[in-house]
């Protein structure tokens, strides 16, 4: 059995002005790196509109880049003592969530 289509995928999404942009950093086979949906008309993300709206894709990708830069400024450094007692799986999970580097 295979899991849902979002399992083993990693990405970031932003909603703005009725648009939803998804940047897939680890897309599944056949899934584009960037997807754009009209969140008001297509709440189930059925119709990717990225090719039809490149200016919206560029604007939202820029907003995500700005957000990432702001997050990087305030991200806490990993302290070795803070990882004591954690398994490698737990540490990787915290890293994937952005809590540690």
Coordinates of C-alpha atoms in Angstrom, one line a residue:
X1 CA 0.0 0.0 0.0
X2 CA 1.2 3.5 -0.7
X3 CA 0.4 6.5 1.5
X4 CA -1.3 9.7 0.6
X5 CA 0.3 11.8 -2.2
X6 CA 1.7 14.2 0.4
X7 CA 3.7 11.6 2.3
X8 CA 7.5 11.9 1.9
X9 CA 7.1 15.3 0.3
X10 CA 8.5 18.5 1.8
X11 CA 7.5 22.0 0.8
X12 CA 6.3 25.4 1.8
X13 CA 3.1 27.2 1.0
X14 CA 1.9 30.8 1.1
X15 CA -1.6 32.2 0.8
X16 CA -2.0 35.8 -0.4
X17 CA -4.9 37.6 -2.1
X18 CA -6.8 34.4 -2.9
X19 CA -3.7 32.7 -4.4
X20 CA -2.0 29.7 -2.9
X21 CA 1.6 29.0 -3.9
X22 CA 3.3 25.7 -3.0
X23 CA 7.1 25.3 -3.4
X24 CA 7.9 21.6 -3.3
X25 CA 11.5 21.1 -2.1
X26 CA 11.1 17.3 -2.4
X27 CA 8.4 16.8 -5.0
X28 CA 7.0 13.4 -5.7
X29 CA 7.5 12.1 -9.2
X30 CA 5.5 14.0 -11.7
X31 CA 4.8 16.9 -9.3
X32 CA 6.2 20.3 -10.3
X33 CA 8.6 22.2 -8.0
X34 CA 6.1 25.1 -7.9
X35 CA 2.3 25.0 -7.9
X36 CA -0.2 27.9 -7.9
X37 CA -3.9 27.6 -7.1
X38 CA -6.8 29.9 -7.0
X39 CA -7.7 29.2 -3.3
X40 CA -11.1 30.8 -3.6
X41 CA -12.3 28.9 -6.7
X42 CA -10.2 25.7 -6.2
X43 CA -10.0 25.0 -2.5
X44 CA -8.9 21.4 -3.2
X45 CA -5.9 22.4 -5.3
X46 CA -7.1 20.5 -8.4
X47 CA -6.0 23.0 -11.1
X48 CA -2.4 24.2 -11.1
X49 CA -2.3 27.7 -12.6
X50 CA 1.5 28.4 -12.3
X51 CA 2.1 28.4 -16.1
X52 CA -0.8 30.9 -16.7
X53 CA 0.2 33.3 -14.0
X54 CA 4.1 33.6 -13.9
X55 CA 3.9 37.1 -12.4
X56 CA 1.9 35.9 -9.4
X57 CA 4.3 32.9 -9.0
X58 CA 7.3 35.3 -9.0
X59 CA 5.7 37.7 -6.5
X60 CA 4.8 34.9 -4.1
X61 CA 8.1 33.2 -4.4
X62 CA 9.7 36.6 -3.6
X63 CA 7.5 36.8 -0.5
X64 CA 8.6 33.3 0.6
X65 CA 12.2 34.2 0.1
X66 CA 11.8 37.3 2.3
X67 CA 10.1 35.3 4.9
X68 CA 12.9 32.7 4.9
X69 CA 15.5 35.5 5.3
X70 CA 13.6 36.9 8.3
X71 CA 13.3 33.4 9.9
X72 CA 17.1 32.8 9.3
X73 CA 17.8 36.0 11.3
X74 CA 16.0 34.8 14.4
X75 CA 16.7 31.0 14.2
X76 CA 18.4 29.8 17.3
X77 CA 21.7 28.0 17.0
X78 CA 21.8 24.4 18.1
X79 CA 23.4 23.9 21.5
X80 CA 25.2 20.5 21.8
X81 CA 23.9 20.1 25.3
X82 CA 20.3 20.6 24.0
X83 CA 20.5 17.4 22.0
X84 CA 21.6 15.2 24.9
X85 CA 19.2 12.4 25.4
X86 CA 17.5 12.8 22.0
X87 CA 17.6 10.0 19.4
X88 CA 18.9 10.8 15.9
X89 CA 15.3 10.5 14.6
X90 CA 14.1 13.1 17.2
X91 CA 17.0 15.4 16.2
X92 CA 16.2 15.0 12.5
X93 CA 12.5 15.7 13.2
X94 CA 13.3 18.9 15.1
X95 CA 15.6 19.9 12.2
X96 CA 12.9 19.3 9.6
X97 CA 10.6 21.5 11.6
X98 CA 13.2 24.3 11.7
X99 CA 13.7 24.2 15.5
X100 CA 17.4 23.3 15.3
X101 CA 20.0 23.4 12.6

